[in-house]
PDB file of C-alpha atoms in Angstrom:
ATOM      1  CA  MET A  24       1.774   8.703  32.421  1.00 49.00           C
ATOM      2  CA  ARG A  25       3.013   5.124  32.763  1.00 57.00           C
ATOM      3  CA  PRO A  26       6.815   4.596  32.390  1.00 57.00           C
ATOM      4  CA  LEU A  27       6.344   2.804  29.068  1.00 66.00           C
ATOM      5  CA  GLY A  28       3.432   4.960  27.996  1.00 72.00           C
ATOM      6  CA  LEU A  29       5.434   7.190  25.653  1.00 82.00           C
ATOM      7  CA  PRO A  30       7.455   4.419  23.910  1.00 82.00           C
ATOM      8  CA  LEU A  31       4.320   2.334  23.445  1.00 85.00           C
ATOM      9  CA  GLY A  32       2.462   5.369  22.169  1.00 84.00           C
ATOM     10  CA  LEU A  33       5.207   6.052  19.630  1.00 85.00           C
ATOM     11  CA  LEU A  34       5.092   2.409  18.543  1.00 85.00           C
ATOM     12  CA  ARG A  35       1.315   2.544  18.092  1.00 85.00           C
ATOM     13  CA  THR A  36       1.649   5.777  16.137  1.00 85.00           C
ATOM     14  CA  ALA A  37       4.132   4.040  13.838  1.00 86.00           C
ATOM     15  CA  ARG A  38       1.239   1.700  12.900  1.00 85.00           C
ATOM     16  CA  PRO A  39       2.698  -1.830  13.321  1.00 83.00           C
ATOM     17  CA  ARG A  40      -0.407  -3.265  11.632  1.00 79.00           C
ATOM     18  CA  GLN A  41       0.422  -1.216   8.536  1.00 81.00           C
ATOM     19  CA  TRP A  42       3.909  -2.708   8.276  1.00 84.00           C
ATOM     20  CA  ILE A  43       2.460  -5.662   6.389  1.00 83.00           C
ATOM     21  CA  LYS A  44       2.146  -3.318   3.394  1.00 85.00           C
ATOM     22  CA  ASN A  45       5.927  -3.027   3.345  1.00 87.00           C
ATOM     23  CA  SER A  46       6.149  -6.718   2.448  1.00 87.00           C
ATOM     24  CA  LEU A  47       5.537  -5.400  -1.073  1.00 88.00           C
ATOM     25  CA  VAL A  48       9.304  -4.806  -1.208  1.00 90.00           C
ATOM     26  CA  VAL A  49       9.598  -8.451  -2.294  1.00 88.00           C
ATOM     27  CA  ALA A  50       7.238  -7.918  -5.251  1.00 87.00           C
ATOM     28  CA  ALA A  51       9.785  -7.055  -7.949  1.00 87.00           C
ATOM     29  CA  PRO A  52      12.315  -9.783  -7.006  1.00 87.00           C
ATOM     30  CA  ALA A  53       9.446 -12.296  -6.805  1.00 84.00           C
ATOM     31  CA  ALA A  54       8.155 -11.194 -10.215  1.00 80.00           C
ATOM     32  CA  ALA A  55      11.630 -11.737 -11.653  1.00 78.00           C
ATOM     33  CA  GLY A  56      12.043 -15.123  -9.974  1.00 76.00           C
ATOM     34  CA  GLN A  57      15.051 -13.888  -7.961  1.00 78.00           C
ATOM     35  CA  LEU A  58      13.659 -14.090  -4.478  1.00 74.00           C
ATOM     36  CA  PHE A  59      15.151 -17.241  -2.959  1.00 73.00           C
ATOM     37  CA  THR A  60      18.843 -16.486  -2.595  1.00 78.00           C
ATOM     38  CA  THR A  61      20.761 -15.571   0.547  1.00 80.00           C
ATOM     39  CA  ARG A  62      21.855 -12.237  -0.921  1.00 84.00           C
ATOM     40  CA  SER A  63      18.303 -11.349  -1.938  1.00 85.00           C
ATOM     41  CA  ALA A  64      16.848 -12.341   1.435  1.00 87.00           C
ATOM     42  CA  LEU A  65      19.356 -10.272   3.408  1.00 91.00           C
ATOM     43  CA  GLN A  66      19.051  -7.236   1.151  1.00 91.00           C
ATOM     44  CA  LEU A  67      15.257  -7.359   1.188  1.00 91.00           C
ATOM     45  CA  ALA A  68      15.239  -7.636   4.991  1.00 92.00           C
ATOM     46  CA  VAL A  69      17.296  -4.431   5.140  1.00 94.00           C
ATOM     47  CA  VAL A  70      15.005  -2.713   2.621  1.00 93.00           C
ATOM     48  CA  PHE A  71      11.919  -3.781   4.590  1.00 94.00           C
ATOM     49  CA  VAL A  72      13.309  -2.269   7.805  1.00 94.00           C
ATOM     50  CA  LEU A  73      14.323   0.966   6.063  1.00 94.00           C
ATOM     51  CA  PHE A  74      10.981   1.397   4.319  1.00 94.00           C
ATOM     52  CA  THR A  75       9.184   0.663   7.565  1.00 93.00           C
ATOM     53  CA  ALA A  76      11.232   3.391   9.273  1.00 94.00           C
ATOM     54  CA  ALA A  77      10.425   5.860   6.486  1.00 93.00           C
ATOM     55  CA  ALA A  78       6.713   5.014   6.563  1.00 92.00           C
ATOM     56  CA  SER A  79       6.680   5.281  10.360  1.00 92.00           C
ATOM     57  CA  ALA A  80       8.208   8.755  10.077  1.00 92.00           C
ATOM     58  CA  VAL A  81       5.332   9.796   7.855  1.00 91.00           C
ATOM     59  CA  TYR A  82       2.717   8.359  10.235  1.00 91.00           C
ATOM     60  CA  LEU A  83       4.262  10.175  13.195  1.00 91.00           C
ATOM     61  CA  ILE A  84       4.377  13.539  11.453  1.00 90.00           C
ATOM     62  CA  ASN A  85       0.937  13.053   9.903  1.00 88.00           C
ATOM     63  CA  ASP A  86      -0.640  12.329  13.283  1.00 87.00           C
ATOM     64  CA  ALA A  87       1.101  15.331  14.800  1.00 88.00           C
ATOM     65  CA  LEU A  88      -0.283  17.581  12.064  1.00 85.00           C
ATOM     66  CA  ASP A  89      -3.762  16.039  12.221  1.00 82.00           C
ATOM     67  CA  ALA A  90      -4.071  15.821  15.994  1.00 82.00           C
ATOM     68  CA  GLU A  91      -6.830  18.416  16.203  1.00 81.00           C
ATOM     69  CA  ALA A  92      -8.895  16.929  13.370  1.00 77.00           C
ATOM     70  CA  ASP A  93      -8.406  13.394  14.675  1.00 76.00           C
ATOM     71  CA  ARG A  94      -9.931  14.360  18.009  1.00 79.00           C
ATOM     72  CA  ALA A  95     -13.216  14.959  16.154  1.00 74.00           C
ATOM     73  CA  HIS A  96     -13.143  11.530  14.483  1.00 70.00           C
ATOM     74  CA  PRO A  97     -15.069   8.638  16.089  1.00 72.00           C
ATOM     75  CA  THR A  98     -12.112   6.226  15.925  1.00 74.00           C
ATOM     76  CA  LYS A  99      -9.030   8.323  15.141  1.00 77.00           C
ATOM     77  CA  CYS A 100      -9.546  10.164  18.424  1.00 80.00           C
ATOM     78  CA  ARG A 101      -7.993   7.118  20.096  1.00 79.00           C
ATOM     79  CA  ARG A 102      -4.677   7.558  18.285  1.00 82.00           C
ATOM     80  CA  PRO A 103      -1.876   8.248  20.810  1.00 83.00           C
ATOM     81  CA  VAL A 104      -1.116  11.776  19.577  1.00 84.00           C
ATOM     82  CA  ALA A 105      -4.767  12.819  19.419  1.00 82.00           C
ATOM     83  CA  ALA A 106      -5.397  11.248  22.827  1.00 80.00           C
ATOM     84  CA  GLY A 107      -2.439  13.065  24.387  1.00 80.00           C
ATOM     85  CA  GLN A 108      -0.365   9.964  25.103  1.00 82.00           C
ATOM     86  CA  VAL A 109       2.348  11.225  22.734  1.00 83.00           C
ATOM     87  CA  PRO A 110       3.023  14.996  22.808  1.00 86.00           C
ATOM     88  CA  VAL A 111       2.876  16.655  19.388  1.00 86.00           C
ATOM     89  CA  PRO A 112       6.507  17.943  19.538  1.00 89.00           C
ATOM     90  CA  VAL A 113       7.779  14.432  20.377  1.00 89.00           C
ATOM     91  CA  ALA A 114       5.898  12.956  17.415  1.00 89.00           C
ATOM     92  CA  HIS A 115       7.348  15.656  15.134  1.00 89.00           C
ATOM     93  CA  ALA A 116      10.904  15.128  16.388  1.00 92.00           C
ATOM     94  CA  THR A 117      10.797  11.318  16.204  1.00 92.00           C
ATOM     95  CA  GLY A 118       9.280  11.430  12.732  1.00 91.00           C
ATOM     96  CA  ALA A 119      11.891  13.894  11.480  1.00 92.00           C
ATOM     97  CA  LEU A 120      14.715  11.740  12.880  1.00 94.00           C
ATOM     98  CA  LEU A 121      13.430   8.599  11.135  1.00 93.00           C
ATOM     99  CA  ALA A 122      12.832  10.542   7.916  1.00 93.00           C
ATOM    100  CA  VAL A 123      16.533  11.491   7.808  1.00 94.00           C
ATOM    101  CA  LEU A 124      17.982   8.206   9.050  1.00 94.00           C
ATOM    102  CA  ALA A 125      16.128   5.866   6.651  1.00 94.00           C
ATOM    103  CA  PRO A 126      17.411   7.309   3.336  1.00 94.00           C
ATOM    104  CA  THR A 127      20.875   7.902   4.828  1.00 94.00           C
ATOM    105  CA  ALA A 128      21.141   4.269   5.905  1.00 95.00           C
ATOM    106  CA  ALA A 129      19.880   3.168   2.470  1.00 94.00           C
ATOM    107  CA  ALA A 130      22.773   4.997   0.805  1.00 93.00           C
ATOM    108  CA  PHE A 131      25.265   2.978   2.853  1.00 93.00           C
ATOM    109  CA  LEU A 132      23.488  -0.382   3.066  1.00 92.00           C
ATOM    110  CA  CYS A 133      21.938  -0.556  -0.403  1.00 91.00           C
ATOM    111  CA  ASN A 134      22.722   1.696  -3.367  1.00 92.00           C
ATOM    112  CA  PRO A 135      22.210   5.350  -4.392  1.00 93.00           C
ATOM    113  CA  LEU A 136      19.028   4.602  -6.369  1.00 94.00           C
ATOM    114  CA  THR A 137      17.438   2.955  -3.343  1.00 94.00           C
ATOM    115  CA  ALA A 138      18.340   5.961  -1.199  1.00 95.00           C
ATOM    116  CA  ALA A 139      16.952   8.305  -3.875  1.00 95.00           C
ATOM    117  CA  LEU A 140      13.657   6.410  -4.076  1.00 95.00           C
ATOM    118  CA  LEU A 141      13.327   6.348  -0.292  1.00 94.00           C
ATOM    119  CA  THR A 142      14.080  10.076  -0.167  1.00 94.00           C
ATOM    120  CA  GLY A 143      11.481  10.673  -2.866  1.00 95.00           C
ATOM    121  CA  TYR A 144       8.961   8.656  -0.880  1.00 95.00           C
ATOM    122  CA  VAL A 145       9.557  10.659   2.297  1.00 93.00           C
ATOM    123  CA  VAL A 146       9.421  14.016   0.487  1.00 94.00           C
ATOM    124  CA  MET A 147       6.265  13.041  -1.411  1.00 94.00           C
ATOM    125  CA  GLN A 148       4.528  11.814   1.730  1.00 92.00           C
ATOM    126  CA  MET A 149       5.492  14.938   3.668  1.00 90.00           C
ATOM    127  CA  ALA A 150       4.054  17.043   0.851  1.00 92.00           C
ATOM    128  CA  TYR A 151       0.936  14.901   1.123  1.00 90.00           C
ATOM    129  CA  CYS A 152       0.664  15.518   4.870  1.00 84.00           C
ATOM    130  CA  LEU A 153       1.137  19.266   4.470  1.00 85.00           C
ATOM    131  CA  ARG A 154      -0.810  20.002   1.311  1.00 85.00           C
ATOM    132  CA  LEU A 155      -1.484  17.307  -1.290  1.00 87.00           C
ATOM    133  CA  LYS A 156      -4.051  15.406   0.766  1.00 84.00           C
ATOM    134  CA  HIS A 157      -6.271  18.444   0.276  1.00 84.00           C
ATOM    135  CA  VAL A 158      -5.904  18.467  -3.548  1.00 88.00           C
ATOM    136  CA  LEU A 159      -8.457  16.542  -5.595  1.00 89.00           C
ATOM    137  CA  VAL A 160      -7.085  13.554  -7.533  1.00 90.00           C
ATOM    138  CA  LEU A 161      -3.501  14.231  -6.406  1.00 91.00           C
ATOM    139  CA  ASP A 162      -4.314  12.705  -3.038  1.00 91.00           C
ATOM    140  CA  LEU A 163      -5.247   9.454  -4.785  1.00 93.00           C
ATOM    141  CA  VAL A 164      -2.134   9.626  -6.965  1.00 94.00           C
ATOM    142  CA  VAL A 165       0.227  10.152  -4.026  1.00 93.00           C
ATOM    143  CA  VAL A 166      -1.151   7.280  -1.944  1.00 92.00           C
ATOM    144  CA  THR A 167      -1.097   5.006  -4.994  1.00 94.00           C
ATOM    145  CA  THR A 168       2.475   6.012  -5.806  1.00 94.00           C
ATOM    146  CA  GLY A 169       3.478   5.135  -2.256  1.00 92.00           C
ATOM    147  CA  PHE A 170       2.300   1.560  -2.821  1.00 92.00           C
ATOM    148  CA  LEU A 171       4.053   1.444  -6.188  1.00 93.00           C
ATOM    149  CA  MET A 172       7.306   2.643  -4.628  1.00 94.00           C
ATOM    150  CA  ARG A 173       7.083  -0.163  -2.090  1.00 93.00           C
ATOM    151  CA  ALA A 174       6.738  -2.643  -4.934  1.00 92.00           C
ATOM    152  CA  MET A 175       9.636  -1.106  -6.885  1.00 92.00           C
ATOM    153  CA  ILE A 176      12.236  -0.618  -4.193  1.00 93.00           C
ATOM    154  CA  GLY A 177      13.164  -4.289  -3.746  1.00 91.00           C
ATOM    155  CA  GLY A 178      13.968  -4.604  -7.440  1.00 91.00           C
ATOM    156  CA  ILE A 179      15.951  -1.371  -7.404  1.00 93.00           C
ATOM    157  CA  ALA A 180      17.967  -2.486  -4.368  1.00 91.00           C
ATOM    158  CA  LEU A 181      18.866  -5.748  -6.127  1.00 91.00           C
ATOM    159  CA  GLY A 182      19.431  -4.176  -9.547  1.00 90.00           C
ATOM    160  CA  ILE A 183      16.506  -6.018 -11.162  1.00 89.00           C
ATOM    161  CA  PRO A 184      14.941  -4.374 -14.266  1.00 88.00           C
ATOM    162  CA  LEU A 185      11.260  -3.530 -13.731  1.00 87.00           C
ATOM    163  CA  SER A 186       8.997  -4.708 -16.567  1.00 87.00           C
ATOM    164  CA  ARG A 187       6.228  -2.545 -18.005  1.00 90.00           C
ATOM    165  CA  TRP A 188       3.611  -5.182 -17.123  1.00 90.00           C
ATOM    166  CA  PHE A 189       4.782  -5.252 -13.516  1.00 89.00           C
ATOM    167  CA  LEU A 190       4.486  -1.468 -13.219  1.00 92.00           C
ATOM    168  CA  ILE A 191       1.075  -1.300 -14.946  1.00 94.00           C
ATOM    169  CA  THR A 192      -0.458  -4.179 -12.991  1.00 94.00           C
ATOM    170  CA  THR A 193       0.940  -3.067  -9.637  1.00 93.00           C
ATOM    171  CA  GLY A 194       0.253   0.634 -10.128  1.00 94.00           C
ATOM    172  CA  PHE A 195      -3.374   0.250 -11.163  1.00 96.00           C
ATOM    173  CA  GLY A 196      -3.925  -2.524  -8.627  1.00 94.00           C
ATOM    174  CA  ALA A 197      -2.825  -0.070  -5.943  1.00 94.00           C
ATOM    175  CA  LEU A 198      -5.107   2.654  -7.345  1.00 95.00           C
ATOM    176  CA  PHE A 199      -7.991   0.166  -7.257  1.00 95.00           C
ATOM    177  CA  MET A 200      -7.497  -0.476  -3.541  1.00 93.00           C
ATOM    178  CA  VAL A 201      -6.905   3.188  -2.687  1.00 92.00           C
ATOM    179  CA  ALA A 202     -10.011   4.381  -4.555  1.00 93.00           C
ATOM    180  CA  ALA A 203     -12.068   1.527  -3.076  1.00 93.00           C
ATOM    181  CA  LYS A 204     -11.021   2.632   0.421  1.00 91.00           C
ATOM    182  CA  ARG A 205     -11.948   6.258  -0.303  1.00 90.00           C
ATOM    183  CA  TYR A 206     -15.260   5.135  -1.784  1.00 91.00           C
ATOM    184  CA  SER A 207     -16.013   3.100   1.327  1.00 89.00           C
ATOM    185  CA  GLU A 208     -15.190   6.064   3.555  1.00 85.00           C
ATOM    186  CA  ALA A 209     -17.482   8.289   1.479  1.00 85.00           C
ATOM    187  CA  VAL A 210     -20.335   5.773   1.653  1.00 85.00           C
ATOM    188  CA  GLN A 211     -19.993   5.204   5.399  1.00 79.00           C
ATOM    189  CA  MET A 212     -19.894   8.929   6.189  1.00 73.00           C
ATOM    190  CA  ALA A 213     -22.409  10.036   3.550  1.00 65.00           C
ATOM    191  CA  ASP A 214     -24.924  11.314   6.100  1.00 58.00           C
ATOM    192  CA  SER A 215     -22.500  12.086   8.907  1.00 58.00           C
ATOM    193  CA  PRO A 216     -22.004  15.683  10.085  1.00 53.00           C
ATOM    194  CA  LEU A 217     -18.289  14.835  10.405  1.00 52.00           C
ATOM    195  CA  ARG A 218     -17.895  14.234   6.678  1.00 51.00           C
ATOM    196  CA  GLY A 219     -15.358  16.736   5.350  1.00 48.00           C
ATOM    197  CA  LYS A 220     -13.951  17.379   8.821  1.00 52.00           C
ATOM    198  CA  THR A 221     -12.115  14.094   9.336  1.00 51.00           C
ATOM    199  CA  ARG A 222     -10.949  13.881   5.704  1.00 58.00           C
ATOM    200  CA  ALA A 223     -11.491  17.198   3.934  1.00 61.00           C
ATOM    201  CA  LEU A 224     -11.776  15.866   0.384  1.00 71.00           C
ATOM    202  CA  LEU A 225     -14.589  13.442   1.207  1.00 73.00           C
ATOM    203  CA  SER A 226     -17.019  16.338   0.892  1.00 75.00           C
ATOM    204  CA  GLU A 227     -15.692  17.121  -2.608  1.00 82.00           C
ATOM    205  CA  TYR A 228     -15.512  13.646  -4.106  1.00 85.00           C
ATOM    206  CA  THR A 229     -18.785  12.091  -5.181  1.00 87.00           C
ATOM    207  CA  THR A 230     -19.357   8.393  -4.614  1.00 88.00           C
ATOM    208  CA  GLY A 231     -20.037   8.075  -8.347  1.00 91.00           C
ATOM    209  CA  TYR A 232     -16.598   9.442  -9.207  1.00 92.00           C
ATOM    210  CA  LEU A 233     -14.785   7.231  -6.713  1.00 92.00           C
ATOM    211  CA  ARG A 234     -16.693   4.201  -7.990  1.00 93.00           C
ATOM    212  CA  PHE A 235     -15.610   5.087 -11.529  1.00 95.00           C
ATOM    213  CA  VAL A 236     -11.966   5.319 -10.431  1.00 95.00           C
ATOM    214  CA  TRP A 237     -11.831   1.964  -8.660  1.00 95.00           C
ATOM    215  CA  GLN A 238     -13.667   0.225 -11.489  1.00 95.00           C
ATOM    216  CA  LEU A 239     -11.366   1.755 -14.107  1.00 96.00           C
ATOM    217  CA  ALA A 240      -8.251   0.873 -12.093  1.00 96.00           C
ATOM    218  CA  ALA A 241      -9.425  -2.715 -11.555  1.00 96.00           C
ATOM    219  CA  GLY A 242      -9.986  -3.119 -15.295  1.00 95.00           C
ATOM    220  CA  VAL A 243      -6.564  -1.760 -16.282  1.00 96.00           C
ATOM    221  CA  SER A 244      -4.811  -3.886 -13.661  1.00 96.00           C
ATOM    222  CA  LEU A 245      -6.580  -7.001 -14.945  1.00 95.00           C
ATOM    223  CA  LEU A 246      -5.717  -6.124 -18.536  1.00 95.00           C
ATOM    224  CA  GLY A 247      -2.050  -5.556 -17.678  1.00 94.00           C
ATOM    225  CA  TYR A 248      -1.821  -8.880 -15.865  1.00 93.00           C
ATOM    226  CA  CYS A 249      -3.547 -10.797 -18.646  1.00 93.00           C
ATOM    227  CA  LEU A 250      -1.272  -9.257 -21.294  1.00 91.00           C
ATOM    228  CA  TRP A 251       1.739 -10.356 -19.236  1.00 87.00           C
ATOM    229  CA  ALA A 252       0.328 -13.846 -18.841  1.00 87.00           C
ATOM    230  CA  MET A 253      -0.434 -14.226 -22.568  1.00 86.00           C
ATOM    231  CA  GLU A 254       2.784 -12.596 -23.753  1.00 77.00           C
ATOM    232  CA  ARG A 255       4.445 -15.915 -24.598  1.00 63.00           C
ATOM    233  CA  GLY A 256       1.464 -17.303 -26.453  1.00 51.00           C
ATOM    234  CA  GLY A 257       0.734 -20.214 -24.099  1.00 47.00           C
ATOM    235  CA  ALA A 258       4.256 -21.660 -24.116  1.00 47.00           C
ATOM    236  CA  THR A 259       5.138 -23.523 -20.943  1.00 50.00           C
ATOM    237  CA  ASP A 260       8.929 -23.193 -21.409  1.00 52.00           C
ATOM    238  CA  GLY A 261       9.440 -26.709 -20.057  1.00 54.00           C
ATOM    239  CA  GLY A 262       6.962 -26.347 -17.220  1.00 57.00           C
ATOM    240  CA  VAL A 263       4.351 -28.997 -16.431  1.00 66.00           C
ATOM    241  CA  LEU A 264       1.414 -26.639 -17.066  1.00 78.00           C
ATOM    242  CA  PRO A 265       0.978 -23.109 -18.492  1.00 85.00           C
ATOM    243  CA  TRP A 266       1.023 -21.554 -15.011  1.00 86.00           C
ATOM    244  CA  ARG A 267       1.222 -17.996 -16.351  1.00 86.00           C
ATOM    245  CA  GLU A 268      -2.117 -18.381 -18.127  1.00 90.00           C
ATOM    246  CA  LEU A 269      -3.710 -20.342 -15.276  1.00 91.00           C
ATOM    247  CA  SER A 270      -2.676 -17.681 -12.761  1.00 92.00           C
ATOM    248  CA  MET A 271      -4.975 -15.249 -14.587  1.00 93.00           C
ATOM    249  CA  VAL A 272      -7.950 -17.122 -13.169  1.00 94.00           C
ATOM    250  CA  ALA A 273      -6.825 -16.643  -9.565  1.00 94.00           C
ATOM    251  CA  TYR A 274      -5.921 -12.991 -10.190  1.00 94.00           C
ATOM    252  CA  ILE A 275      -9.303 -12.231 -11.783  1.00 95.00           C
ATOM    253  CA  VAL A 276     -11.205 -14.027  -9.019  1.00 95.00           C
ATOM    254  CA  GLY A 277      -9.174 -12.128  -6.405  1.00 94.00           C
ATOM    255  CA  ILE A 278     -10.019  -8.764  -7.981  1.00 95.00           C
ATOM    256  CA  LEU A 279     -13.696  -9.718  -8.230  1.00 95.00           C
ATOM    257  CA  ARG A 280     -13.744 -10.838  -4.600  1.00 94.00           C
ATOM    258  CA  TYR A 281     -12.133  -7.591  -3.440  1.00 94.00           C
ATOM    259  CA  ALA A 282     -14.636  -5.642  -5.570  1.00 93.00           C
ATOM    260  CA  VAL A 283     -17.467  -7.161  -3.501  1.00 93.00           C
ATOM    261  CA  PHE A 284     -16.218  -5.255  -0.466  1.00 92.00           C
ATOM    262  CA  ALA A 285     -15.612  -2.124  -2.524  1.00 91.00           C
ATOM    263  CA  ASP A 286     -19.168  -2.239  -3.885  1.00 91.00           C
ATOM    264  CA  ARG A 287     -20.609  -2.683  -0.392  1.00 89.00           C
ATOM    265  CA  GLY A 288     -18.600   0.256   0.882  1.00 87.00           C
ATOM    266  CA  THR A 289     -16.711  -1.917   3.356  1.00 87.00           C
ATOM    267  CA  ALA A 290     -13.264  -1.898   1.721  1.00 85.00           C
ATOM    268  CA  GLY A 291     -11.182  -0.302   4.444  1.00 79.00           C
ATOM    269  CA  ALA A 292      -7.409  -0.610   4.719  1.00 79.00           C
ATOM    270  CA  PRO A 293      -6.221  -3.187   2.137  1.00 80.00           C
ATOM    271  CA  GLU A 294      -4.379  -5.283   4.717  1.00 77.00           C
ATOM    272  CA  ASP A 295      -7.546  -5.488   6.836  1.00 80.00           C
ATOM    273  CA  VAL A 296      -9.692  -6.545   3.876  1.00 84.00           C
ATOM    274  CA  VAL A 297      -7.280  -9.313   2.885  1.00 81.00           C
ATOM    275  CA  LEU A 298      -6.572 -10.649   6.371  1.00 79.00           C
ATOM    276  CA  ARG A 299     -10.177 -10.610   7.581  1.00 85.00           C
ATOM    277  CA  ASP A 300     -11.698 -12.452   4.637  1.00 87.00           C
ATOM    278  CA  ARG A 301     -10.689 -16.118   4.493  1.00 89.00           C
ATOM    279  CA  GLY A 302     -11.930 -16.493   0.933  1.00 90.00           C
ATOM    280  CA  LEU A 303      -9.795 -13.629  -0.307  1.00 91.00           C
ATOM    281  CA  LEU A 304      -6.812 -14.871   1.680  1.00 91.00           C
ATOM    282  CA  LEU A 305      -7.161 -18.351   0.168  1.00 94.00           C
ATOM    283  CA  ILE A 306      -7.449 -16.921  -3.346  1.00 93.00           C
ATOM    284  CA  GLY A 307      -4.333 -14.864  -2.705  1.00 90.00           C
ATOM    285  CA  LEU A 308      -2.365 -17.899  -1.569  1.00 92.00           C
ATOM    286  CA  VAL A 309      -3.465 -19.901  -4.628  1.00 94.00           C
ATOM    287  CA  TRP A 310      -2.494 -17.025  -6.913  1.00 92.00           C
ATOM    288  CA  MET A 311       0.922 -16.676  -5.262  1.00 89.00           C
ATOM    289  CA  ALA A 312       1.567 -20.401  -5.697  1.00 90.00           C
ATOM    290  CA  MET A 313       0.611 -20.269  -9.380  1.00 89.00           C
ATOM    291  CA  TYR A 314       2.638 -17.120  -9.924  1.00 86.00           C
ATOM    292  CA  ALA A 315       5.680 -18.693  -8.278  1.00 83.00           C
ATOM    293  CA  LEU A 316       5.369 -21.709 -10.561  1.00 85.00           C
ATOM    294  CA  ALA A 317       5.017 -19.372 -13.546  1.00 83.00           C
ATOM    295  CA  VAL A 318       8.123 -17.290 -12.916  1.00 79.00           C
ATOM    296  CA  THR A 319      10.233 -20.343 -12.075  1.00 75.00           C
ATOM    297  CA  ASP A 320       8.920 -22.331 -15.067  1.00 67.00           C
ATOM    298  CA  LEU A 321       8.101 -25.433 -13.000  1.00 59.00           C
TER     299      LEU A 321
END
């Protein structure tokens, strides 16, 4: 093994490409219009690092537990643990260390609620790795809740109240992407002899059910966002234009664009879908600009 083989293998197992999902920690402060202050920026940077450490712990332990199954997968077999680059005991030990350090550091660097949420995330994800990923529906709920926790933790660290519309829109938006990913996996492996071996529940979910879930979740997320946008009855509160209402257009178009990939069965990891499609990326940037103008009343 090369001198840097093990450290690089551990880094790859921690999924650096997945860290973009942890940028959701800015969601609640951004929704409240409290993002651009020095205190907020520093605190959110700390929260991002801590959540990344916690998520990396889960990836390490998950890959250690799934090493045997991953070796039978056409692409997962190249993961460092499955390929033998990172020994299973090392992955377990590193993951356990990060799982303890992240919530402990949160208690000192943030506040008790942040540490509690991070602890809850780690415990929930460990339960998922050990058991819940084999339980129908609960596997979808756990993965969705992980995204929602990412979106909540920034607000909790800064003491920002979380609105009902924020929780509804974010929660069902996450379920939409999670169910779309599962649906795509089911479609792509429909006739494969490996279906049910690489992800056990794929053989128990029907594509019709998963399609129903992502369509339902997309609809509820859209409804939640539109109710938030129309809550003030079109008032601009001194702004140049009714940005809240106008942002609905970008949000709806973004959901419809993402649904194209879901319908085709090509909606993989959310970060890959967004970053690989220029149209979706542009829509996202336009929506973020409109949303920023809405929450700042410009």
